[in-house]
Coordinates of C-alpha atoms in Angstrom, one line a residue:
X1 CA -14.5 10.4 19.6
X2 CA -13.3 10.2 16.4
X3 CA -15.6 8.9 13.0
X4 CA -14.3 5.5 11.9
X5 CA -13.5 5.7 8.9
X6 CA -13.5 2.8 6.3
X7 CA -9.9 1.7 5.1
X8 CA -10.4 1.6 1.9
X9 CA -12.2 5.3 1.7
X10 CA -9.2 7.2 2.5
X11 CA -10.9 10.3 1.4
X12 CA -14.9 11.1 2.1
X13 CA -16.8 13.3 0.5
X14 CA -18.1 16.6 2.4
X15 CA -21.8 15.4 2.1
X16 CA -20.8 11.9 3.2
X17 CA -19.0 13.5 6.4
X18 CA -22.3 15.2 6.9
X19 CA -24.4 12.2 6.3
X20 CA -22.0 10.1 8.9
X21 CA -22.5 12.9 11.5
X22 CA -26.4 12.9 11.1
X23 CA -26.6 9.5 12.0
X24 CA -24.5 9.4 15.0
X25 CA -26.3 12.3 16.4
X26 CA -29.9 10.1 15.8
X27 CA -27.9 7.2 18.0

């Protein structure tokens, strides 16, 4: 599904978005 993304980040930073996916994959 899609990342959740926090309301009051509207935009996210490449290396955040790659951060975000690193974690989900370790879930």
């Amino acid at each position: 599904g899609p990342i959740p993304m926090p309301a009051n980040s509207p935009q996210v930073k490449d290396a955040d978005i790659k951060t975000i996916v690193q974690w989900i994959l370790k879930m």
